[in-house]
mmCIF file of C-alpha atoms in Angstrom:
data_model
loop_
_atom_site.group_PDB
_atom_site.id
_atom_site.type_symbol
_atom_site.label_atom_id
_atom_site.label_comp_id
_atom_site.label_asym_id
_atom_site.label_seq_id
_atom_site.Cartn_x
_atom_site.Cartn_y
_atom_site.Cartn_z
ATOM 1 C CA UNK A 16 76.222 189.902 98.724
ATOM 2 C CA UNK A 17 74.146 189.276 101.658
ATOM 3 C CA UNK A 18 74.243 185.445 101.063
ATOM 4 C CA UNK A 19 78.046 185.572 100.544
ATOM 5 C CA UNK A 20 78.571 187.294 103.774
ATOM 6 C CA UNK A 21 76.429 185.172 105.634
ATOM 7 C CA UNK A 22 78.065 182.126 103.952
ATOM 8 C CA UNK A 23 81.516 183.632 105.029
ATOM 9 C CA UNK A 24 80.185 184.334 108.659
ATOM 10 C CA UNK A 25 78.838 180.708 109.103
ATOM 11 C CA UNK A 26 82.162 179.155 107.822
ATOM 12 C CA UNK A 27 84.165 181.518 110.074
ATOM 13 C CA UNK A 28 82.183 180.624 113.124
ATOM 14 C CA UNK A 29 82.615 176.915 112.273
ATOM 15 C CA UNK A 30 86.411 177.541 112.187
ATOM 16 C CA UNK A 31 86.770 179.244 115.262
ATOM 17 C CA UNK A 32 84.491 176.771 117.162
ATOM 18 C CA UNK A 33 86.911 174.033 115.929
ATOM 19 C CA UNK A 34 89.798 175.915 116.935
ATOM 20 C CA UNK A 35 88.225 176.290 120.472
ATOM 21 C CA UNK A 36 87.831 172.522 120.676
ATOM 22 C CA UNK A 37 91.319 171.955 119.833
ATOM 23 C CA UNK A 38 92.988 173.784 122.751
ATOM 24 C CA UNK A 39 92.195 175.671 126.095
ATOM 25 C CA UNK A 40 92.079 179.531 125.045
ATOM 26 C CA UNK A 41 92.122 182.431 127.080
ATOM 27 C CA UNK A 42 88.525 183.131 127.151
ATOM 28 C CA UNK A 43 88.072 179.777 128.480
ATOM 29 C CA UNK A 44 90.605 180.834 131.247
ATOM 30 C CA UNK A 45 88.454 183.724 132.022
ATOM 31 C CA UNK A 46 85.348 181.739 132.110
ATOM 32 C CA UNK A 47 87.056 179.062 134.333
ATOM 33 C CA UNK A 48 87.543 181.673 137.453
ATOM 34 C CA UNK A 49 84.013 180.884 138.584
ATOM 35 C CA UNK A 50 84.026 180.038 142.164
ATOM 36 C CA UNK A 51 82.467 176.386 141.579
ATOM 37 C CA UNK A 52 85.505 175.435 139.394
ATOM 38 C CA UNK A 53 88.533 174.300 141.322
ATOM 39 C CA UNK A 54 91.084 173.739 138.437
ATOM 40 C CA UNK A 55 91.508 175.266 135.044
ATOM 41 C CA UNK A 56 92.929 173.005 131.823
ATOM 42 C CA UNK A 57 95.235 175.164 129.945
ATOM 43 C CA UNK A 58 98.048 174.245 127.466
ATOM 44 C CA UNK A 59 96.729 170.936 126.054
ATOM 45 C CA UNK A 60 96.200 170.726 122.220
ATOM 46 C CA UNK A 61 95.669 167.705 120.030
ATOM 47 C CA UNK A 62 99.269 167.180 119.653
ATOM 48 C CA UNK A 63 101.180 169.142 122.525
ATOM 49 C CA UNK A 64 101.478 169.634 126.521
ATOM 50 C CA UNK A 65 102.828 173.003 127.505
ATOM 51 C CA UNK A 66 104.741 172.526 130.806
ATOM 52 C CA UNK A 67 106.192 176.000 132.575
ATOM 53 C CA UNK A 68 109.129 176.645 134.817
ATOM 54 C CA UNK A 69 110.740 179.548 136.239
ATOM 55 C CA UNK A 70 114.201 178.991 137.512
ATOM 56 C CA UNK A 71 117.755 180.973 137.427
ATOM 57 C CA UNK A 72 119.467 180.546 134.070
ATOM 58 C CA UNK A 73 121.733 183.571 134.989
ATOM 59 C CA UNK A 74 122.991 184.907 138.194
ATOM 60 C CA UNK A 75 124.965 183.543 141.239
ATOM 61 C CA UNK A 76 123.250 180.450 141.458
ATOM 62 C CA UNK A 77 122.542 179.691 137.915
ATOM 63 C CA UNK A 78 124.014 176.375 138.257
ATOM 64 C CA UNK A 79 120.895 175.048 140.349
ATOM 65 C CA UNK A 80 118.913 176.372 137.528
ATOM 66 C CA UNK A 81 120.423 173.624 135.366
ATOM 67 C CA UNK A 82 117.764 171.156 136.670
ATOM 68 C CA UNK A 83 115.662 172.405 133.717
ATOM 69 C CA UNK A 84 118.046 170.642 131.260
ATOM 70 C CA UNK A 85 117.346 167.235 133.152
ATOM 71 C CA UNK A 86 113.570 167.954 132.406
ATOM 72 C CA UNK A 87 114.231 168.741 128.876
ATOM 73 C CA UNK A 88 116.166 165.844 128.376
ATOM 74 C CA UNK A 89 113.720 163.522 129.584
ATOM 75 C CA UNK A 90 111.030 165.291 127.552
ATOM 76 C CA UNK A 91 113.046 164.735 124.519
ATOM 77 C CA UNK A 92 113.361 161.079 125.458
ATOM 78 C CA UNK A 93 109.648 160.774 125.922
ATOM 79 C CA UNK A 94 108.662 162.597 122.677
ATOM 80 C CA UNK A 95 111.387 160.468 120.804
ATOM 81 C CA UNK A 96 109.345 157.427 121.616
ATOM 82 C CA UNK A 97 106.007 158.594 120.933
ATOM 83 C CA UNK A 98 104.961 161.444 123.544
ATOM 84 C CA UNK A 99 102.067 160.893 126.136
ATOM 85 C CA UNK A 100 98.931 159.518 124.456
ATOM 86 C CA UNK A 101 100.358 161.044 121.246
ATOM 87 C CA UNK A 102 101.247 164.327 122.641
ATOM 88 C CA UNK A 103 104.446 166.181 122.573
ATOM 89 C CA UNK A 104 105.844 167.522 125.661
ATOM 90 C CA UNK A 105 107.330 171.054 125.672
ATOM 91 C CA UNK A 106 108.885 173.188 128.221
ATOM 92 C CA UNK A 107 108.538 176.991 128.582
ATOM 93 C CA UNK A 108 111.356 178.123 131.166
ATOM 94 C CA UNK A 109 111.957 181.760 131.979
ATOM 95 C CA UNK A 110 115.154 183.039 134.106
ATOM 96 C CA UNK A 111 114.211 185.074 137.290
ATOM 97 C CA UNK A 112 117.850 185.184 138.498
ATOM 98 C CA UNK A 113 116.676 183.663 141.660
ATOM 99 C CA UNK A 114 115.035 187.053 142.488
ATOM 100 C CA UNK A 115 111.361 187.061 143.703
ATOM 101 C CA UNK A 116 110.844 190.394 142.196
ATOM 102 C CA UNK A 117 111.719 188.844 138.854
ATOM 103 C CA UNK A 118 109.666 185.662 139.339
ATOM 104 C CA UNK A 119 106.702 188.115 139.857
ATOM 105 C CA UNK A 120 107.345 189.475 136.508
ATOM 106 C CA UNK A 121 107.838 186.239 134.598
ATOM 107 C CA UNK A 122 104.932 184.296 136.221
ATOM 108 C CA UNK A 123 102.219 186.176 134.377
ATOM 109 C CA UNK A 124 103.697 185.310 130.826
ATOM 110 C CA UNK A 125 103.579 181.675 131.674
ATOM 111 C CA UNK A 126 99.879 181.669 132.776
ATOM 112 C CA UNK A 127 98.157 184.388 130.779
ATOM 113 C CA UNK A 128 100.378 184.440 127.334
ATOM 114 C CA UNK A 129 101.911 180.857 127.052
ATOM 115 C CA UNK A 130 98.933 179.368 129.035
ATOM 116 C CA UNK A 131 100.992 176.471 130.169
ATOM 117 C CA UNK A 132 99.258 173.210 131.561
ATOM 118 C CA UNK A 133 101.014 173.489 134.890
ATOM 119 C CA UNK A 134 104.496 174.662 136.484
ATOM 120 C CA UNK A 135 107.153 172.302 137.269
ATOM 121 C CA UNK A 136 109.988 172.478 139.347
ATOM 122 C CA UNK A 137 109.832 176.200 140.080
ATOM 123 C CA UNK A 138 112.703 177.031 142.020
ATOM 124 C CA UNK A 139 113.238 178.779 145.490
ATOM 125 C CA UNK A 140 111.310 179.284 148.603
ATOM 126 C CA UNK A 141 111.026 182.990 148.567
ATOM 127 C CA UNK A 142 110.411 182.871 144.725
ATOM 128 C CA UNK A 143 107.362 180.614 145.149
ATOM 129 C CA UNK A 144 106.090 182.579 148.091
ATOM 130 C CA UNK A 145 106.375 185.645 146.128
ATOM 131 C CA UNK A 146 103.589 184.200 143.400
ATOM 132 C CA UNK A 147 101.805 182.040 145.725
ATOM 133 C CA UNK A 148 98.516 184.073 145.974
ATOM 134 C CA UNK A 149 98.856 184.964 141.883
ATOM 135 C CA UNK A 150 98.839 181.340 141.238
ATOM 136 C CA UNK A 151 96.153 180.320 143.319
ATOM 137 C CA UNK A 152 93.820 183.278 142.353
ATOM 138 C CA UNK A 153 94.377 181.801 138.750
ATOM 139 C CA UNK A 154 94.156 178.268 139.545
ATOM 140 C CA UNK A 155 97.612 177.103 138.280
ATOM 141 C CA UNK A 156 98.914 173.958 139.625
ATOM 142 C CA UNK A 157 102.422 173.829 140.972
ATOM 143 C CA UNK A 158 103.985 170.371 140.658
ATOM 144 C CA UNK A 159 107.135 169.262 142.420
ATOM 145 C CA UNK A 160 108.563 172.620 143.311
ATOM 146 C CA UNK A 161 112.200 172.840 143.888
ATOM 147 C CA UNK A 162 112.320 173.746 147.247
ATOM 148 C CA UNK A 163 112.083 171.759 150.528
ATOM 149 C CA UNK A 164 110.288 174.166 152.515
ATOM 150 C CA UNK A 165 107.177 172.592 154.279
ATOM 151 C CA UNK A 166 104.851 175.418 153.856
ATOM 152 C CA UNK A 167 103.582 174.448 150.321
ATOM 153 C CA UNK A 168 102.942 170.849 151.109
ATOM 154 C CA UNK A 169 101.702 170.771 154.622
ATOM 155 C CA UNK A 170 98.722 172.503 154.330
ATOM 156 C CA UNK A 171 97.237 170.076 151.285
ATOM 157 C CA UNK A 172 96.593 173.131 149.280
ATOM 158 C CA UNK A 173 95.062 171.905 146.019
ATOM 159 C CA UNK A 174 97.327 173.966 144.012
ATOM 160 C CA UNK A 175 100.492 172.755 145.499
ATOM 161 C CA UNK A 176 101.400 169.215 144.868
ATOM 162 C CA UNK A 177 104.696 167.846 146.188
ATOM 163 C CA UNK A 178 108.137 169.088 146.174
ATOM 164 C CA UNK A 179 111.206 167.766 144.076
ATOM 165 C CA UNK A 180 113.566 167.871 147.118
ATOM 166 C CA UNK A 181 112.972 166.042 150.493
ATOM 167 C CA UNK A 182 111.065 168.432 152.935
ATOM 168 C CA UNK A 183 113.597 170.256 154.928
ATOM 169 C CA UNK A 184 112.200 169.075 158.110
ATOM 170 C CA UNK A 185 111.383 165.387 157.296
ATOM 171 C CA UNK A 186 115.214 165.439 156.098
ATOM 172 C CA UNK A 187 116.377 166.907 159.557
ATOM 173 C CA UNK A 188 114.419 164.456 161.506
ATOM 174 C CA UNK A 189 115.749 161.403 159.276
ATOM 175 C CA UNK A 190 119.386 162.627 159.613
ATOM 176 C CA UNK A 191 119.008 163.069 163.527
ATOM 177 C CA UNK A 192 117.879 159.686 164.027
ATOM 178 C CA UNK A 193 120.465 158.216 162.065
ATOM 179 C CA UNK A 194 123.059 160.247 163.833
ATOM 180 C CA UNK A 195 121.706 159.017 167.259
ATOM 181 C CA UNK A 196 120.420 155.347 166.702
ATOM 182 C CA UNK A 197 123.026 154.223 163.872
ATOM 183 C CA UNK A 198 126.180 156.125 164.729
ATOM 184 C CA UNK A 199 125.727 156.464 168.459
ATOM 185 C CA UNK A 200 126.053 160.212 168.762
ATOM 186 C CA UNK A 201 124.636 162.209 171.660
ATOM 187 C CA UNK A 202 126.350 165.362 171.672
ATOM 188 C CA UNK A 203 125.305 167.182 168.392
ATOM 189 C CA UNK A 204 126.606 170.132 167.020
ATOM 190 C CA UNK A 205 123.955 171.933 164.279
ATOM 191 C CA UNK A 206 125.434 173.974 161.603
ATOM 192 C CA UNK A 207 122.734 175.809 159.609
ATOM 193 C CA UNK A 208 122.028 178.712 157.053
ATOM 194 C CA UNK A 209 120.386 181.358 158.659
ATOM 195 C CA UNK A 210 117.481 181.865 156.401
ATOM 196 C CA UNK A 211 114.188 179.921 155.477
ATOM 197 C CA UNK A 212 116.307 176.971 154.228
ATOM 198 C CA UNK A 213 118.575 176.393 157.144
ATOM 199 C CA UNK A 214 116.156 177.173 159.917
ATOM 200 C CA UNK A 215 113.554 174.902 159.022
ATOM 201 C CA UNK A 216 116.032 171.826 159.511
ATOM 202 C CA UNK A 217 117.508 173.476 162.619
ATOM 203 C CA UNK A 218 114.115 174.025 164.162
ATOM 204 C CA UNK A 219 113.166 170.500 163.449
ATOM 205 C CA UNK A 220 116.127 169.061 165.152
ATOM 206 C CA UNK A 221 115.504 171.457 168.088
ATOM 207 C CA UNK A 222 111.877 169.932 168.454
ATOM 208 C CA UNK A 223 112.761 166.106 167.763
ATOM 209 C CA UNK A 224 115.917 165.636 169.867
ATOM 210 C CA UNK A 225 113.886 165.491 172.985
ATOM 211 C CA UNK A 226 112.634 162.041 171.789
ATOM 212 C CA UNK A 227 116.071 160.557 172.275
ATOM 213 C CA UNK A 228 117.284 160.220 175.812
ATOM 214 C CA UNK A 229 120.494 161.545 176.845
ATOM 215 C CA UNK A 230 120.790 163.314 173.191
ATOM 216 C CA UNK A 231 121.473 167.293 172.937
ATOM 217 C CA UNK A 232 122.453 170.191 171.033
ATOM 218 C CA UNK A 233 125.848 171.298 172.409
ATOM 219 C CA UNK A 234 126.579 173.836 169.806
ATOM 220 C CA UNK A 235 124.355 176.198 167.450
ATOM 221 C CA UNK A 236 126.498 177.337 164.503
ATOM 222 C CA UNK A 237 124.888 179.711 162.066
ATOM 223 C CA UNK A 238 126.256 181.371 158.975
ATOM 224 C CA UNK A 239 124.799 183.573 156.395
ATOM 225 C CA UNK A 240 124.619 183.243 152.566
ATOM 226 C CA UNK A 241 127.734 184.499 150.933
ATOM 227 C CA UNK A 242 130.193 183.475 153.627
ATOM 228 C CA UNK A 243 133.353 182.163 152.118
ATOM 229 C CA UNK A 244 135.450 181.859 155.540
ATOM 230 C CA UNK A 245 134.299 179.132 157.682
ATOM 231 C CA UNK A 246 137.140 179.162 160.061
ATOM 232 C CA UNK A 247 135.523 180.795 163.049
ATOM 233 C CA UNK A 248 132.365 177.967 162.715
ATOM 234 C CA UNK A 249 135.043 175.349 162.506
ATOM 235 C CA UNK A 250 136.694 176.609 165.722
ATOM 236 C CA UNK A 251 133.220 176.688 167.563
ATOM 237 C CA UNK A 252 132.473 173.010 166.518
ATOM 238 C CA UNK A 253 135.898 171.984 167.562
ATOM 239 C CA UNK A 254 135.538 173.708 171.020
ATOM 240 C CA UNK A 255 132.181 172.001 171.623
ATOM 241 C CA UNK A 256 133.722 168.511 171.099
ATOM 242 C CA UNK A 257 130.675 166.970 169.738
ATOM 243 C CA UNK A 258 130.049 163.141 168.610
ATOM 244 C CA UNK A 259 128.489 164.416 165.425
ATOM 245 C CA UNK A 260 127.868 167.417 163.257
ATOM 246 C CA UNK A 261 124.732 167.898 161.411
ATOM 247 C CA UNK A 262 124.697 170.520 158.876
ATOM 248 C CA UNK A 263 121.927 172.325 156.990
ATOM 249 C CA UNK A 264 123.763 174.008 154.340
ATOM 250 C CA UNK A 265 124.039 174.364 150.522
ATOM 251 C CA UNK A 266 126.790 172.582 148.471
ATOM 252 C CA UNK A 267 129.447 175.553 148.491
ATOM 253 C CA UNK A 268 129.031 176.570 152.182
ATOM 254 C CA UNK A 269 129.166 172.785 153.008
ATOM 255 C CA UNK A 270 132.322 172.254 151.036
ATOM 256 C CA UNK A 271 134.205 175.248 152.756
ATOM 257 C CA UNK A 272 133.023 174.063 156.265
ATOM 258 C CA UNK A 273 134.107 170.768 155.738
ATOM 259 C CA UNK A 274 137.612 171.639 154.549
ATOM 260 C CA UNK A 275 137.790 174.053 157.495
ATOM 261 C CA UNK A 276 137.132 171.175 159.978
ATOM 262 C CA UNK A 277 139.552 169.136 158.148
ATOM 263 C CA UNK A 278 142.238 171.652 158.469
ATOM 264 C CA UNK A 279 141.709 171.819 162.198
ATOM 265 C CA UNK A 280 141.740 168.242 162.642
ATOM 266 C CA UNK A 281 137.880 167.579 163.611
ATOM 267 C CA UNK A 282 137.279 163.910 162.773
ATOM 268 C CA UNK A 283 133.740 163.281 163.863
ATOM 269 C CA UNK A 284 130.971 162.063 161.756
ATOM 270 C CA UNK A 285 129.507 164.912 159.426
ATOM 271 C CA UNK A 286 126.124 164.568 158.173
ATOM 272 C CA UNK A 287 124.382 166.903 155.598
ATOM 273 C CA UNK A 288 121.474 167.387 153.655
ATOM 274 C CA UNK A 289 121.152 166.255 150.038
ATOM 275 C CA UNK A 290 121.523 169.707 148.719
ATOM 276 C CA UNK A 291 124.783 169.788 150.499
ATOM 277 C CA UNK A 292 126.251 166.542 150.038
ATOM 278 C CA UNK A 293 124.917 164.414 147.071
ATOM 279 C CA UNK A 294 127.401 165.710 144.561
ATOM 280 C CA UNK A 295 130.743 164.028 143.577
ATOM 281 C CA UNK A 296 132.020 167.783 142.847
ATOM 282 C CA UNK A 297 132.306 168.122 146.670
ATOM 283 C CA UNK A 298 135.463 165.981 146.450
ATOM 284 C CA UNK A 299 136.888 168.640 144.267
ATOM 285 C CA UNK A 300 135.692 171.682 146.202
ATOM 286 C CA UNK A 301 136.463 170.436 149.693
ATOM 287 C CA UNK A 302 139.330 168.265 148.835
ATOM 288 C CA UNK A 303 139.110 164.443 148.463
ATOM 289 C CA UNK A 304 140.545 163.891 151.847
ATOM 290 C CA UNK A 305 138.412 166.247 153.598
ATOM 291 C CA UNK A 306 135.297 165.146 151.951
ATOM 292 C CA UNK A 307 135.851 161.402 152.602
ATOM 293 C CA UNK A 308 133.304 159.821 154.684
ATOM 294 C CA UNK A 309 130.707 162.641 154.776
ATOM 295 C CA UNK A 310 127.389 161.239 155.312
ATOM 296 C CA UNK A 311 124.258 162.785 153.269
ATOM 297 C CA UNK A 312 120.621 161.878 152.806
ATOM 298 C CA UNK A 313 119.157 161.911 149.239
ATOM 299 C CA UNK A 314 115.945 160.950 147.602
ATOM 300 C CA UNK A 315 117.618 159.370 144.740
ATOM 301 C CA UNK A 316 120.618 157.406 143.895
ATOM 302 C CA UNK A 317 123.906 159.247 142.645
ATOM 303 C CA UNK A 318 124.521 158.097 139.231
ATOM 304 C CA UNK A 319 128.124 157.308 140.192
ATOM 305 C CA UNK A 320 126.934 154.564 142.718
ATOM 306 C CA UNK A 321 124.506 152.720 140.049
ATOM 307 C CA UNK A 322 126.233 153.139 136.713
ATOM 308 C CA UNK A 323 124.792 149.775 135.413
ATOM 309 C CA UNK A 324 121.255 150.480 136.747
ATOM 310 C CA UNK A 325 118.684 150.486 133.447
ATOM 311 C CA UNK A 326 117.312 153.713 134.288
ATOM 312 C CA UNK A 327 120.728 155.406 134.923
ATOM 313 C CA UNK A 328 121.862 154.297 131.729
ATOM 314 C CA UNK A 329 118.983 156.036 129.940
ATOM 315 C CA UNK A 330 119.309 159.009 131.747
ATOM 316 C CA UNK A 331 123.111 159.241 131.166
ATOM 317 C CA UNK A 332 122.823 158.505 127.593
ATOM 318 C CA UNK A 333 120.243 160.948 126.851
ATOM 319 C CA UNK A 334 121.734 163.782 128.893
ATOM 320 C CA UNK A 335 125.134 163.320 126.974
ATOM 321 C CA UNK A 336 123.268 163.253 123.830
ATOM 322 C CA UNK A 337 121.154 166.777 124.580
ATOM 323 C CA UNK A 338 123.593 168.463 127.016
ATOM 324 C CA UNK A 339 127.060 166.835 126.726
ATOM 325 C CA UNK A 340 128.908 169.437 128.960
ATOM 326 C CA UNK A 341 126.414 168.634 131.963
ATOM 327 C CA UNK A 342 127.621 166.546 134.812
ATOM 328 C CA UNK A 343 125.348 163.633 135.325
ATOM 329 C CA UNK A 344 125.253 163.835 138.981
ATOM 330 C CA UNK A 345 124.575 167.728 139.113
ATOM 331 C CA UNK A 346 121.346 169.353 139.322
ATOM 332 C CA UNK A 347 120.051 167.994 136.163
ATOM 333 C CA UNK A 348 119.377 164.671 137.825
ATOM 334 C CA UNK A 349 116.410 166.380 139.833
ATOM 335 C CA UNK A 350 114.958 167.768 136.860
ATOM 336 C CA UNK A 351 114.892 164.448 135.195
ATOM 337 C CA UNK A 352 113.287 162.802 138.252
ATOM 338 C CA UNK A 353 110.829 165.325 138.619
ATOM 339 C CA UNK A 354 109.748 164.875 134.747
ATOM 340 C CA UNK A 355 109.469 161.225 135.358
ATOM 341 C CA UNK A 356 106.882 161.491 138.023
ATOM 342 C CA UNK A 357 104.975 164.246 136.011
ATOM 343 C CA UNK A 358 104.907 161.600 132.734
ATOM 344 C CA UNK A 359 103.766 158.958 135.002
ATOM 345 C CA UNK A 360 100.800 161.105 136.333
ATOM 346 C CA UNK A 361 100.014 162.549 132.731
ATOM 347 C CA UNK A 362 99.983 158.653 131.355
ATOM 348 C CA UNK A 363 97.598 157.818 134.266
ATOM 349 C CA UNK A 364 95.389 160.794 133.443
ATOM 350 C CA UNK A 365 94.609 159.169 130.143
ATOM 351 C CA UNK A 366 94.099 160.712 126.735
ATOM 352 C CA UNK A 367 91.144 163.020 127.520
ATOM 353 C CA UNK A 368 93.587 165.255 129.816
ATOM 354 C CA UNK A 369 92.042 167.915 132.002
ATOM 355 C CA UNK A 370 93.563 169.415 135.053
ATOM 356 C CA UNK A 371 90.938 167.717 137.177
ATOM 357 C CA UNK A 372 92.073 164.066 135.837
ATOM 358 C CA UNK A 373 95.918 164.877 136.239
ATOM 359 C CA UNK A 374 95.159 165.795 139.936
ATOM 360 C CA UNK A 375 93.231 162.533 140.195
ATOM 361 C CA UNK A 376 95.995 160.557 138.434
ATOM 362 C CA UNK A 377 98.491 162.280 141.143
ATOM 363 C CA UNK A 378 96.746 160.631 143.946
ATOM 364 C CA UNK A 379 96.917 157.284 142.686
ATOM 365 C CA UNK A 380 100.853 157.425 143.253
ATOM 366 C CA UNK A 381 101.301 155.209 146.095
ATOM 367 C CA UNK A 382 104.899 154.013 147.128
ATOM 368 C CA UNK A 383 105.563 154.273 143.373
ATOM 369 C CA UNK A 384 109.192 153.576 142.577
ATOM 370 C CA UNK A 385 109.108 153.626 138.705
ATOM 371 C CA UNK A 386 111.367 156.795 138.820
ATOM 372 C CA UNK A 387 114.917 157.658 140.079
ATOM 373 C CA UNK A 388 113.342 158.717 143.575
ATOM 374 C CA UNK A 389 113.023 156.011 146.277
ATOM 375 C CA UNK A 390 109.452 156.231 145.977
ATOM 376 C CA UNK A 391 106.596 158.771 145.309
ATOM 377 C CA UNK A 392 103.478 158.867 147.596
ATOM 378 C CA UNK A 393 100.523 161.295 147.011
ATOM 379 C CA UNK A 394 96.838 161.206 148.264
ATOM 380 C CA UNK A 395 94.323 164.057 149.089
ATOM 381 C CA UNK A 396 95.645 163.923 152.560
ATOM 382 C CA UNK A 397 99.303 163.685 151.432
ATOM 383 C CA UNK A 398 100.662 166.551 149.416
ATOM 384 C CA UNK A 399 104.299 165.851 150.128
ATOM 385 C CA UNK A 400 105.264 163.370 147.465
ATOM 386 C CA UNK A 401 108.643 162.661 148.477
ATOM 387 C CA UNK A 402 109.312 161.501 152.001
ATOM 388 C CA UNK A 403 111.548 158.565 151.437
ATOM 389 C CA UNK A 404 115.503 158.813 151.390
ATOM 390 C CA UNK A 405 118.674 156.917 151.080
ATOM 391 C CA UNK A 406 121.648 157.715 153.539
ATOM 392 C CA UNK A 407 124.905 157.712 151.565
ATOM 393 C CA UNK A 408 128.530 158.097 152.196
ATOM 394 C CA UNK A 409 131.340 159.795 150.338
ATOM 395 C CA UNK A 410 134.030 157.016 149.617
ATOM 396 C CA UNK A 411 136.759 156.874 146.976
ATOM 397 C CA UNK A 412 135.268 159.586 144.804
ATOM 398 C CA UNK A 413 131.678 158.148 144.719
ATOM 399 C CA UNK A 414 128.676 158.754 146.649
ATOM 400 C CA UNK A 415 127.671 155.380 147.842
ATOM 401 C CA UNK A 416 124.386 154.314 149.417
ATOM 402 C CA UNK A 417 125.001 152.745 152.963
ATOM 403 C CA UNK A 418 121.255 152.126 153.880
ATOM 404 C CA UNK A 419 118.110 151.008 152.325
ATOM 405 C CA UNK A 420 115.287 153.109 151.814
ATOM 406 C CA UNK A 421 114.184 155.168 154.867
ATOM 407 C CA UNK A 422 110.529 156.769 155.010
ATOM 408 C CA UNK A 423 109.106 159.344 157.249
ATOM 409 C CA UNK A 424 105.324 159.333 157.762
ATOM 410 C CA UNK A 425 104.110 162.851 157.867
ATOM 411 C CA UNK A 426 100.994 161.947 159.757
ATOM 412 C CA UNK A 427 102.738 160.155 162.740
ATOM 413 C CA UNK A 428 106.161 161.340 162.473
ATOM 414 C CA UNK A 429 107.519 157.870 162.390
ATOM 415 C CA UNK A 430 110.507 156.643 160.678
ATOM 416 C CA UNK A 431 110.796 153.374 159.191
ATOM 417 C CA UNK A 432 113.568 151.331 157.482
ATOM 418 C CA UNK A 433 113.900 148.757 154.717
#
């Protein structure tokens, strides 16, 4: 009887050890919290890599949460073609309704229960701030988060690698430089959403405008989230008689503002961030005539402007197959683009995947143009990831690029064009 029990115990021990070798477990998670270990490897088995995401599936801005469908579509495409070093990619996404209080509740599920490898495209500035300390304490890497707030990337924090949007202050400086040097504007009216998103862009313009002789901000035009009537903002812009208007606003408010400006006969160059302008749906929301001529920045081409591009064809075909009701130039495109960068880094990290090897692989991405993004650059000293954009113009129902790649150097503040 004792021999049988001993044999059973030895067999059980062998089974447990084999299982532990197959995947990173909760016990390893606890052991990995030692101070001498910077990263933790979770969510990797012999045949699977688990990727986490938190975004609004429901609520007032649920549309922006559809970026996750672009990620899922790209994962499906990769999985159908053999995966990454033989491993299938799986996305686990939870709904936080864009409420930081909900983000705090679902984040531990991804880390402690699902044990995902990393977090991809988690949405919202306030939402990411709400769980920032928790992620860092548990050594969780957040990759290409879906916010352009500079706080996460400027500090070179080892757990925050890049944003899936152009960082707001970088985008603001590029738009300002274009308005002054290419359009010839001197008198600038600035519209901004009065929160962490809009204030970053507005503050960047206030700091940078002194570099341009004779240029000045002649009108500061704030609005608050939830505004539907922009007639008063339009009147303030008209009264200031600007050479150009810079708007740091989201898509819905931007469309309402542009329509109000059109109704008042304001006919000056209107420049807006990619979040507010890089979407053909704006032609319908603002009115085709009102939206015509709007200038926007974007880290990737709109699909309507490059339908014959091989990458766009793959994207459009896969999205139509997996999510036929989604527009190809909606938020899904950002999810697809971020997933492309993730997969490239995973490929470079090699078959024996650890978080340390993944981060080292991310740092080898220098001016990489193999994704939809204009280019992607990382290093130990550069955690921005995206510092290049195109300038586009709304024309005849399409979003058409009117410049080559424009790149901002975060170390020097210099802007260069191709």
